[in-house]
Amino acid sequence: MNSLNKVISLTALTLACLFIGGCGAPASQILKTQSGPVQGTTSEGVFIFRGIPYAAPPIGDLRWTPPQAVRPWDNTLVSDTYGPSCWQPTGIGNDAFMSALVAGSGMSEFSQWLLKTGAGFGEASISEDCLTLNVITPEINTDKPLPVMFWIHGGGHQYGSGGETYESTSLVNNGVVLVTINYRLGIYGFMAHPELAAEDPNGSTGNYGMLDQIAALEWVQTNIENFGGDPNNVTIFGESAGGHSVGQLMASPLARGLFHKAIAQSGTGFQQFQKTDQANETISGFNASRKVAAMVGISGENEVAKLRKMSTETLAEAATDLEISIAFHPQIDGYVLPKPTSQIFALGEQAPVPLILGSNADEGSVLYYMGVPPVDGSNIKGPETIEQWDSLLQEEFGDQADALSIHYTVDGDGDVVKGAEQLMGDSLFGRHAYFMAQRHSAAGHPTFMYFFERRSASPDETIGATHAFEIFPVFGTTLPLWPTDERDDILSKEMQSYWTTFAKAGDPNNDSAPDWQSFSQLQPIEMGLGHEKSYSRPVSRMGRYEAMLGQLLRREKRALELSE
């Protein structure tokens, strides 16, 4: 498996050439885009175009507006370098998450130090001028255009980028074109304000990051044929916030027809009930922006005009305030997202496309300790005693509390934290994948569910198949020094064949991997992507998911009442 991250300083340049690509790689041929000519590089027999602008820089008066057309250029744009990540806090978020992964991997202490020292967590370049995408293609001059796989990165809608981490030659060598994107994050991607709604012709505000994703999909429709891709066969796929984005794009009428298949990894959008103008589970988008204005000392009329003139440094404290930033996610605005995603799926109004979706066995083993509550949709903090555990289950799940509790080994105070960690993963990721599969298959659309169980190969690992682990085999990557064995290579080949075969035909089954049975309400089947082997089986955690249904239905009912 190829490593994609820089390592220790004495050999940083050499290893960057090996792990990242570039470093004198020959230039590709010049290709036309609607905005101007671009020239990328070649590596391992594929063509790589980095940092192509797909929209105008969202700065100045374009801060908090829908993405605008990029200014055309005449001279060839050398596309051999990734654009900066969209503005985000550094030193926390993804950096803390990656550090926790490394700590729980079973690596030796020296290997952990070596990786953290050389990888330079937190050193990424950030900017508001960030709306770029990247294209990796095995073929440019082809008689038969290739399926396009459009990747949306995760990071809680606050962190991350579509850059070097996802540069996978092994994935595209399965016969697909890979597109990865940046989109606005946090305060710049998802702040809603009544003045912004008033200036928008559709009354929309708060979903600028989603509109960036849609603009990038429109770029694909216009330009991807020149890169060997088929605009009539586009698969969106993403993980965590990117998985939520997949579900939300399936729910948005603005994205209809821009993609033809979807893969949602550890995210569905089913957890999001926030509205721009009404508080529901969190403060409203409007109240969040009012708090932003108050923190930087402005009020009254023309708040947005004043906020647009402020630097990112001035806004940084408000951007990271926990009470405020919890609202910086896609939200129901009546236009980009007309209703909660889960309700759109319940009504059968989502995009009618084939779908792969799933979650990991130990989603909460890192995220829970970063402050994620144990039950999605609840404000109750993590329990520490068995009395608090029982109270949490009773408060959130009512008459299903006992039915749910039997699925967790919580016999005393010492078991509570581990039980809450497992509950967090099931409630935020596993059950939503299950109910999304139920609703999508009930609407008559091909649906394939998976459950990822591969852990680090080290006997000393402590985090199981945690959140984001499935990204490694999908992209054929791993971190340098990560403990692996033969199973990792086998699993990567299996998952890449499933994902790319699905992108080609809407069904993941192929001759080089175990049979994957589709999901239906009568036969709720998942593909167990196991630690030792892969096989289809009945949904392993269906009992606990079903016990959580009532809480989801109550949340949906509450959201519907607010909209009436």
Coordinates of C-alpha atoms in Angstrom, one line a residue:
M1 CA 0.0 0.0 0.0
N2 CA 1.3 3.5 -0.9
S3 CA 2.0 6.0 1.9
L4 CA 0.9 9.6 1.1
N5 CA 2.2 11.6 4.1
K6 CA 5.5 13.4 4.5
V7 CA 7.8 11.9 7.1
I8 CA 10.9 12.7 9.0
S9 CA 12.8 15.9 8.2
L10 CA 16.1 14.5 7.1
T11 CA 14.5 12.6 4.3
A12 CA 11.4 14.7 3.8
L13 CA 12.2 15.7 0.2
T14 CA 13.0 12.1 -1.0
L15 CA 10.0 10.6 0.8
A16 CA 7.7 13.3 -0.5
C17 CA 8.7 12.2 -4.0
L18 CA 7.9 8.6 -3.1
F19 CA 4.8 9.1 -1.1
I20 CA 3.2 12.2 -2.6
G21 CA 4.3 12.4 -6.2
G22 CA 5.7 15.3 -8.1
C23 CA 9.4 16.2 -7.6
G24 CA 10.3 16.6 -11.2
A25 CA 7.5 14.4 -12.6
P26 CA 7.1 15.0 -16.3
A27 CA 4.3 17.4 -17.4
S28 CA 1.1 16.1 -18.9
Q29 CA -0.3 17.3 -22.2
I30 CA -2.2 20.6 -22.1
L31 CA -6.0 20.2 -21.8
K32 CA -8.8 22.7 -22.3
T33 CA -11.3 23.7 -19.7
Q34 CA -14.1 26.1 -20.0
S35 CA -12.1 28.7 -18.1
G36 CA -8.7 28.1 -19.8
P37 CA -5.9 25.6 -20.6
V38 CA -4.3 23.5 -17.8
Q39 CA -1.2 21.3 -17.7
G40 CA -0.7 18.8 -14.9
T41 CA 1.9 16.1 -14.3
T42 CA 2.2 12.3 -14.8
S43 CA 3.0 9.8 -12.1
E44 CA 2.9 6.0 -12.1
G45 CA 1.3 6.0 -15.6
V46 CA -1.6 8.4 -14.7
F47 CA -2.2 12.0 -15.3
I48 CA -2.6 14.3 -12.3
F49 CA -4.0 17.9 -12.4
R50 CA -3.9 19.7 -9.1
G51 CA -5.4 23.0 -7.9
I52 CA -7.7 23.8 -10.8
P53 CA -10.0 26.7 -9.8
Y54 CA -13.7 25.8 -10.2
A55 CA -15.1 29.1 -8.8
A56 CA -14.0 32.6 -8.1
P57 CA -12.2 33.3 -4.8
P58 CA -14.9 33.7 -2.2
I59 CA -13.3 36.8 -0.6
G60 CA -14.3 40.4 0.0
D61 CA -17.8 41.0 -1.2
L62 CA -18.0 37.3 -2.3
R63 CA -17.6 36.1 1.3
W64 CA -20.9 34.3 2.2
T65 CA -22.3 34.3 -1.3
P66 CA -23.0 31.4 -3.6
P67 CA -19.9 30.4 -5.7
Q68 CA -19.4 32.7 -8.7
A69 CA -17.8 31.9 -12.0
V70 CA -14.0 31.9 -12.1
R71 CA -12.3 34.5 -14.2
P72 CA -11.1 32.9 -17.4
W73 CA -7.4 32.7 -18.2
D74 CA -5.5 32.6 -21.5
N75 CA -2.1 31.3 -20.6
T76 CA -1.7 27.7 -19.6
L77 CA -2.3 27.2 -15.9
V78 CA 0.4 24.8 -14.5
S79 CA -1.6 22.5 -12.3
D80 CA 1.1 20.6 -10.5
T81 CA 0.5 21.9 -6.9
Y82 CA -2.5 21.6 -4.6
G83 CA -4.4 24.7 -3.7
P84 CA -4.6 25.8 -0.1
S85 CA -7.1 24.2 2.2
C86 CA -10.2 26.3 2.9
W87 CA -9.8 28.3 6.1
Q88 CA -9.9 26.2 9.2
P89 CA -8.5 26.3 12.7
T90 CA -5.0 24.6 12.9
G91 CA -3.5 22.5 15.7
I92 CA -7.0 21.1 16.6
G93 CA -9.7 19.1 14.9
N94 CA -8.2 16.9 12.2
D95 CA -4.7 17.2 13.8
A96 CA -6.0 16.0 17.2
F97 CA -7.9 13.2 15.5
M98 CA -4.9 12.0 13.5
S99 CA -2.8 12.1 16.7
A100 CA -5.3 9.9 18.5
L101 CA -5.3 7.4 15.6
V102 CA -1.5 7.2 15.8
A103 CA -1.6 6.7 19.6
G104 CA -4.2 3.9 19.3
S105 CA -2.6 2.1 16.3
G106 CA -0.3 -0.1 18.3
M107 CA 2.9 1.5 16.9
S108 CA 5.9 1.7 19.0
E109 CA 6.5 5.0 20.9
F110 CA 9.5 5.7 18.6
S111 CA 7.4 5.1 15.5
Q112 CA 4.7 7.4 16.8
W113 CA 7.3 10.1 17.5
L114 CA 8.9 9.6 14.1
L115 CA 5.5 9.9 12.3
K116 CA 4.3 12.9 14.2
T117 CA 7.6 14.7 13.8
G118 CA 7.9 14.1 10.1
A119 CA 4.3 14.3 9.1
G120 CA 4.0 17.9 10.3
F121 CA 0.4 17.7 11.5
G122 CA -1.1 21.1 11.4
E123 CA 1.2 22.6 8.8
A124 CA -1.2 22.7 5.9
S125 CA -1.6 26.0 4.0
I126 CA -5.0 27.6 4.5
S127 CA -6.8 30.4 2.8
E128 CA -10.3 31.8 2.0
D129 CA -9.1 31.6 -1.7
C130 CA -9.5 27.8 -1.8
L131 CA -12.1 26.7 -4.3
T132 CA -10.0 24.3 -6.3
L133 CA -10.3 20.7 -7.4
N134 CA -8.0 18.0 -8.5
V135 CA -8.3 15.4 -11.3
I136 CA -6.5 12.1 -11.5
T137 CA -7.1 10.1 -14.7
P138 CA -5.6 7.0 -16.2
E139 CA -6.7 7.9 -19.7
I140 CA -7.1 11.2 -21.5
N141 CA -7.5 10.2 -25.2
T142 CA -10.0 7.4 -24.9
D143 CA -12.8 6.3 -27.2
K144 CA -14.9 5.2 -24.2
P145 CA -15.1 7.8 -21.4
L146 CA -14.5 6.5 -18.0
P147 CA -16.8 6.7 -14.9
V148 CA -16.1 9.6 -12.7
M149 CA -15.7 9.3 -8.9
F150 CA -16.2 12.6 -7.1
W151 CA -14.7 12.6 -3.6
I152 CA -16.0 14.9 -0.8
H153 CA -13.7 15.0 2.2
G154 CA -14.7 14.8 5.8
G155 CA -13.7 16.8 8.9
G156 CA -17.0 17.8 10.6
H157 CA -17.6 20.5 8.0
Q158 CA -14.9 22.4 9.9
Y159 CA -11.6 20.8 8.8
G160 CA -9.9 18.9 6.0
S161 CA -9.2 19.3 2.2
G162 CA -9.4 17.3 -1.0
G163 CA -5.6 17.4 -1.3
E164 CA -2.7 15.0 -1.3
T165 CA -4.2 12.5 1.2
Y166 CA -6.6 11.3 -1.5
E167 CA -4.2 11.2 -4.5
S168 CA -4.6 7.5 -5.4
T169 CA -3.1 6.0 -8.5
S170 CA -4.3 2.6 -7.5
L171 CA -7.9 3.6 -7.4
V172 CA -8.0 5.2 -10.9
N173 CA -6.1 2.3 -12.3
N174 CA -9.3 0.3 -11.8
G175 CA -10.6 2.3 -14.7
V176 CA -12.1 5.5 -13.2
V177 CA -11.4 9.2 -13.2
L178 CA -11.0 10.6 -9.6
V179 CA -12.0 14.2 -8.8
T180 CA -11.3 15.6 -5.3
I181 CA -12.4 19.0 -4.1
N182 CA -12.1 21.8 -1.6
Y183 CA -15.3 23.4 -0.3
R184 CA -15.8 26.2 2.2
L185 CA -15.8 25.1 5.8
G186 CA -17.0 26.3 9.2
I187 CA -17.9 30.0 9.6
Y188 CA -17.2 30.7 5.9
G189 CA -19.1 27.7 4.5
F190 CA -22.1 27.4 6.8
M191 CA -22.9 30.7 8.6
A192 CA -26.5 31.8 8.1
H193 CA -27.6 35.4 8.6
P194 CA -30.9 37.1 8.0
E195 CA -29.2 39.8 6.0
L196 CA -27.6 37.2 3.8
A197 CA -31.0 35.6 3.3
A198 CA -32.5 39.0 2.4
E199 CA -29.8 39.7 -0.3
D200 CA -30.1 36.2 -1.9
P201 CA -32.8 36.0 -4.7
N202 CA -33.9 32.6 -3.3
G203 CA -33.9 33.6 0.4
S204 CA -31.1 31.1 1.0
T205 CA -28.3 31.4 3.5
G206 CA -26.0 29.1 5.5
N207 CA -25.2 26.4 2.9
Y208 CA -22.3 27.9 1.0
G209 CA -20.2 24.9 1.4
M210 CA -22.9 22.7 -0.1
L211 CA -23.3 25.2 -3.0
D212 CA -19.5 24.8 -3.6
Q213 CA -19.9 21.1 -3.9
I214 CA -22.7 21.6 -6.4
A215 CA -20.6 24.1 -8.4
A216 CA -17.8 21.5 -8.5
L217 CA -20.2 18.9 -9.8
E218 CA -21.3 21.4 -12.5
W219 CA -17.6 21.9 -13.4
V220 CA -17.4 18.1 -13.9
Q221 CA -20.4 18.2 -16.2
T222 CA -18.8 20.9 -18.3
N223 CA -15.2 19.8 -18.4
I224 CA -14.6 16.2 -17.4
E225 CA -14.8 14.8 -20.9
N226 CA -11.6 16.5 -21.7
F227 CA -9.9 14.5 -19.0
G228 CA -11.3 11.2 -20.2
G229 CA -14.3 11.1 -17.9
D230 CA -18.0 10.5 -18.6
P231 CA -20.2 13.3 -17.3
N232 CA -23.2 10.9 -17.6
N233 CA -21.7 8.5 -15.1
V234 CA -20.7 10.4 -12.0
T235 CA -20.5 8.8 -8.5
I236 CA -20.3 11.0 -5.5
F237 CA -18.6 9.5 -2.5
G238 CA -17.4 10.8 0.8
E239 CA -16.7 10.0 4.4
S240 CA -17.9 11.5 7.7
A241 CA -18.9 15.0 6.9
G242 CA -18.4 14.0 3.3
G243 CA -20.8 11.1 3.8
H244 CA -23.3 13.5 5.3
S245 CA -22.8 15.7 2.3
V246 CA -23.6 12.7 0.0
G247 CA -26.9 12.2 1.8
Q248 CA -27.6 16.0 1.7
L249 CA -26.8 16.2 -2.0
M250 CA -29.2 13.3 -2.6
A251 CA -31.8 15.4 -0.7
S252 CA -31.1 18.7 -2.5
P253 CA -33.2 19.5 -5.6
L254 CA -30.3 21.7 -6.8
A255 CA -28.0 18.7 -7.2
R256 CA -30.5 16.6 -9.2
G257 CA -29.0 15.1 -12.4
L258 CA -25.4 16.1 -11.5
F259 CA -24.6 12.6 -10.3
H260 CA -25.8 9.1 -11.0
K261 CA -24.6 6.9 -8.1
A262 CA -23.7 7.6 -4.5
I263 CA -21.5 6.1 -1.8
A264 CA -21.9 7.4 1.8
Q265 CA -19.1 6.3 4.2
S266 CA -19.8 6.8 7.9
G267 CA -22.3 9.6 7.3
T268 CA -25.8 10.1 5.9
G269 CA -27.0 13.6 6.8
F270 CA -29.8 11.9 8.8
Q271 CA -28.5 13.5 12.0
Q272 CA -29.0 17.1 10.8
F273 CA -32.2 18.9 11.9
Q274 CA -30.9 22.4 12.3
K275 CA -32.8 25.3 10.7
T276 CA -31.6 28.7 9.7
D277 CA -34.4 30.6 11.5
Q278 CA -35.5 28.3 14.3
A279 CA -33.6 26.6 17.1
N280 CA -33.9 22.8 17.0
E281 CA -31.4 20.7 19.0
T282 CA -28.9 23.5 18.5
I283 CA -29.1 27.2 18.2
S284 CA -30.5 28.4 14.9
G285 CA -28.2 29.5 12.2
F286 CA -29.4 33.1 12.6
N287 CA -28.7 33.1 16.3
A288 CA -25.3 31.8 15.7
S289 CA -24.4 34.6 13.3
R290 CA -25.8 37.2 15.8
K291 CA -23.4 35.8 18.4
V292 CA -20.6 36.0 15.9
A293 CA -21.4 39.7 15.4
A294 CA -21.6 40.3 19.1
M295 CA -18.2 38.6 19.8
V296 CA -16.5 41.0 17.4
G297 CA -18.3 44.0 18.7
I298 CA -20.8 44.9 16.0
S299 CA -24.6 45.1 16.0
G300 CA -27.5 46.8 14.3
E301 CA -27.9 47.2 10.5
N302 CA -25.4 46.1 7.9
E303 CA -23.7 43.5 10.1
V304 CA -22.8 41.4 7.1
A305 CA -21.0 44.3 5.3
K306 CA -18.9 44.8 8.4
L307 CA -18.2 41.1 8.9
R308 CA -17.1 40.9 5.3
K309 CA -14.4 43.5 5.9
M310 CA -13.0 41.7 8.9
S311 CA -9.9 39.5 8.7
T312 CA -9.9 35.8 9.4
E313 CA -7.8 36.5 12.4
T314 CA -10.4 38.8 13.8
L315 CA -13.1 36.2 13.2
A316 CA -11.1 33.2 14.5
E317 CA -12.3 33.3 18.1
A318 CA -16.0 33.3 17.0
A319 CA -15.3 30.7 14.4
T320 CA -14.1 28.2 17.0
D321 CA -16.5 29.0 19.8
L322 CA -18.2 25.7 20.6
E323 CA -21.7 27.2 21.2
I324 CA -21.5 29.0 17.8
S325 CA -19.6 26.6 15.7
I326 CA -22.0 23.7 16.4
A327 CA -24.3 25.6 14.0
F328 CA -21.8 25.6 11.1
H329 CA -23.2 22.6 9.2
P330 CA -25.6 22.3 6.3
Q331 CA -29.0 23.5 7.5
I332 CA -32.6 23.6 6.4
D333 CA -33.1 26.8 4.5
G334 CA -36.0 25.9 2.3
Y335 CA -34.0 26.1 -0.9
V336 CA -30.7 24.1 -0.9
L337 CA -32.2 21.8 1.8
P338 CA -36.0 22.2 1.7
K339 CA -36.5 19.6 4.5
P340 CA -34.4 17.4 6.8
T341 CA -32.5 14.8 4.9
S342 CA -34.1 11.9 6.8
Q343 CA -37.6 13.2 6.0
I344 CA -36.8 13.5 2.3
F345 CA -35.7 9.9 2.3
A346 CA -38.8 8.9 4.3
L347 CA -41.0 10.5 1.6
G348 CA -39.0 8.9 -1.2
E349 CA -38.0 12.3 -2.6
Q350 CA -34.3 11.7 -2.7
A351 CA -32.2 11.2 -5.8
P352 CA -33.2 7.9 -7.4
V353 CA -29.7 6.5 -7.7
P354 CA -27.9 3.3 -6.7
L355 CA -26.4 3.6 -3.2
I356 CA -23.6 2.1 -1.2
L357 CA -23.5 3.1 2.5
G358 CA -22.2 1.8 5.8
S359 CA -20.3 2.5 9.0
N360 CA -17.4 1.1 11.0
A361 CA -17.5 -1.2 14.0
D362 CA -15.8 1.2 16.5
E363 CA -16.8 4.7 15.2
G364 CA -16.7 6.2 18.7
S365 CA -13.4 4.9 20.0
V366 CA -11.7 8.2 19.1
L367 CA -14.6 10.6 18.4
Y368 CA -16.3 10.1 21.7
Y369 CA -13.3 11.4 23.6
M370 CA -13.2 14.5 21.4
G371 CA -16.5 15.6 22.9
V372 CA -19.2 14.0 20.7
P373 CA -22.3 13.2 22.9
P374 CA -23.2 9.6 23.4
V375 CA -26.6 9.9 21.7
D376 CA -27.1 11.8 18.5
G377 CA -29.7 14.5 19.0
S378 CA -29.3 14.6 22.8
N379 CA -27.7 17.3 24.9
I380 CA -26.9 14.9 27.7
K381 CA -23.2 14.6 28.3
G382 CA -21.3 11.4 28.7
P383 CA -22.4 9.3 31.7
E384 CA -19.9 8.0 34.2
T385 CA -22.0 5.9 36.6
I386 CA -24.5 3.1 35.9
E387 CA -27.2 5.3 37.3
Q388 CA -26.4 8.0 34.7
W389 CA -26.2 5.4 32.0
D390 CA -29.7 4.0 32.8
S391 CA -31.0 7.6 33.0
L392 CA -29.6 8.4 29.6
L393 CA -31.2 5.4 27.9
Q394 CA -34.5 6.0 29.6
E395 CA -34.5 9.7 28.7
E396 CA -33.6 9.2 25.1
F397 CA -35.2 5.8 24.2
G398 CA -38.1 5.5 26.6
D399 CA -39.9 2.1 26.4
Q400 CA -37.1 0.8 24.2
A401 CA -34.4 1.5 26.8
D402 CA -34.3 -2.1 28.1
A403 CA -34.3 -3.5 24.6
L404 CA -31.3 -1.3 23.7
S405 CA -29.4 -1.9 26.9
I406 CA -29.0 -5.6 26.4
H407 CA -26.7 -4.9 23.4
Y408 CA -24.1 -3.2 25.6
T409 CA -22.0 -4.8 28.3
V410 CA -22.5 -2.3 31.1
D411 CA -22.7 -4.1 34.4
G412 CA -21.1 -1.5 36.6
D413 CA -19.6 2.0 36.8
G414 CA -16.3 0.7 35.2
D415 CA -18.2 -0.3 32.0
V416 CA -20.1 2.9 31.5
V417 CA -17.6 5.0 29.5
K418 CA -16.9 2.1 27.1
G419 CA -20.6 1.5 26.7
A420 CA -21.2 5.2 26.0
E421 CA -18.4 5.2 23.4
Q422 CA -20.0 2.3 21.6
L423 CA -23.5 3.9 21.8
M424 CA -22.1 7.1 20.3
G425 CA -20.9 5.2 17.2
D426 CA -24.1 3.3 16.8
S427 CA -26.4 6.3 17.3
L428 CA -24.6 8.8 15.1
F429 CA -23.4 6.5 12.3
G430 CA -24.6 2.9 12.4
R431 CA -28.3 3.3 12.9
H432 CA -28.6 6.2 10.4
A433 CA -26.9 4.1 7.8
Y434 CA -29.4 1.3 8.5
F435 CA -32.5 3.5 8.3
M436 CA -31.1 5.3 5.2
A437 CA -30.7 1.8 3.6
Q438 CA -34.2 0.9 4.6
R439 CA -35.8 4.0 3.2
H440 CA -33.8 4.0 0.0
S441 CA -34.4 0.4 -0.8
A442 CA -38.1 0.8 0.0
A443 CA -38.3 3.4 -2.7
G444 CA -37.1 0.8 -5.2
H445 CA -33.5 1.9 -5.6
P446 CA -30.5 -0.5 -5.5
T447 CA -28.9 -0.4 -2.1
F448 CA -25.8 -2.1 -0.7
M449 CA -24.8 -1.8 3.0
Y450 CA -21.5 -2.6 4.5
F451 CA -20.0 -2.9 8.0
F452 CA -16.2 -2.3 8.3
E453 CA -14.4 -4.2 11.0
R454 CA -10.7 -4.1 10.0
R455 CA -8.4 -3.0 12.8
S456 CA -4.7 -2.1 12.9
A457 CA -2.6 -5.3 12.5
S458 CA -0.8 -4.6 15.7
P459 CA -1.8 -6.8 18.7
D460 CA -1.3 -3.7 20.8
E461 CA -3.9 -1.5 19.0
T462 CA -6.6 0.0 21.3
I463 CA -9.1 1.7 19.0
G464 CA -10.6 -1.1 16.9
A465 CA -12.1 -0.3 13.5
T466 CA -12.4 3.4 14.3
H467 CA -13.9 6.3 12.4
A468 CA -12.2 6.9 9.0
F469 CA -10.3 3.6 8.9
E470 CA -12.1 2.5 5.8
I471 CA -10.5 5.4 3.8
F472 CA -7.2 3.6 3.8
P473 CA -8.3 0.6 1.8
V474 CA -10.6 2.6 -0.5
F475 CA -7.7 4.8 -1.6
G476 CA -5.0 2.1 -1.3
T477 CA -3.1 4.2 1.2
T478 CA -1.8 4.1 4.8
L479 CA 0.2 6.3 7.1
P480 CA 4.0 5.6 7.1
L481 CA 5.0 3.0 9.7
W482 CA 1.3 1.9 10.2
P483 CA 1.1 -1.7 11.3
T484 CA -0.3 -3.8 8.3
D485 CA -0.3 -7.3 7.1
E486 CA -1.4 -9.3 4.1
R487 CA -5.1 -8.8 4.9
D488 CA -4.8 -5.0 4.4
D489 CA -3.6 -5.6 0.8
I490 CA -6.4 -8.1 0.2
L491 CA -9.1 -5.8 1.7
S492 CA -7.9 -2.8 -0.3
K493 CA -8.1 -4.7 -3.6
E494 CA -11.6 -6.0 -2.6
M495 CA -12.9 -2.5 -1.6
Q496 CA -11.4 -0.8 -4.6
S497 CA -13.0 -3.4 -6.9
Y498 CA -16.3 -3.0 -5.1
W499 CA -16.3 0.8 -5.3
T500 CA -15.1 1.1 -8.9
T501 CA -17.3 -1.7 -10.2
F502 CA -20.2 0.1 -8.5
A503 CA -19.2 3.4 -10.2
K504 CA -19.2 1.6 -13.6
A505 CA -22.4 -0.4 -13.3
G506 CA -24.4 0.6 -10.1
D507 CA -23.7 -2.8 -8.6
P508 CA -20.5 -3.6 -6.7
N509 CA -20.3 -7.3 -7.5
N510 CA -17.4 -8.5 -9.6
D511 CA -15.3 -11.6 -10.2
S512 CA -12.4 -10.6 -7.9
A513 CA -14.2 -10.2 -4.6
P514 CA -16.8 -12.1 -2.5
D515 CA -20.5 -11.8 -3.5
W516 CA -22.2 -8.7 -2.0
Q517 CA -26.0 -9.2 -1.6
S518 CA -28.2 -6.1 -1.9
F519 CA -30.1 -4.7 1.1
S520 CA -33.9 -4.8 1.3
Q521 CA -36.5 -4.5 4.0
L522 CA -37.3 -8.2 3.7
Q523 CA -33.6 -9.2 3.6
P524 CA -31.5 -6.6 5.5
I525 CA -28.1 -7.8 4.4
E526 CA -24.7 -6.1 4.9
M527 CA -21.3 -6.9 3.6
G528 CA -19.0 -7.6 6.6
L529 CA -15.7 -6.1 5.6
G530 CA -14.1 -8.1 8.4
H531 CA -10.8 -8.1 10.2
E532 CA -10.0 -11.5 8.7
K533 CA -12.4 -11.9 5.7
S534 CA -15.3 -10.3 3.8
Y535 CA -18.7 -11.9 3.5
S536 CA -22.4 -11.0 3.2
R537 CA -24.6 -11.6 6.3
P538 CA -27.7 -10.3 8.0
V539 CA -27.2 -6.8 9.5
S540 CA -25.2 -7.6 12.7
R541 CA -26.5 -4.7 14.9
M542 CA -30.0 -4.6 13.6
G543 CA -31.5 -5.1 17.1
R544 CA -29.9 -2.1 18.6
Y545 CA -30.7 0.1 15.5
E546 CA -34.4 -0.9 15.7
A547 CA -34.4 0.0 19.4
M548 CA -33.3 3.5 18.4
L549 CA -36.0 4.1 15.8
G550 CA -38.4 5.8 18.1
Q551 CA -36.0 8.5 19.0
L552 CA -35.3 9.3 15.4
L553 CA -39.1 9.4 14.6
R554 CA -39.6 11.8 17.5
R555 CA -36.9 14.1 16.2
E556 CA -38.4 14.1 12.7
K557 CA -41.9 14.9 14.2
R558 CA -40.5 17.8 16.1
A559 CA -38.8 19.2 13.0
L560 CA -42.0 18.8 11.0
E561 CA -43.9 20.7 13.7
L562 CA -41.4 23.5 13.7
S563 CA -41.8 23.9 9.9
E564 CA -45.6 24.2 10.0

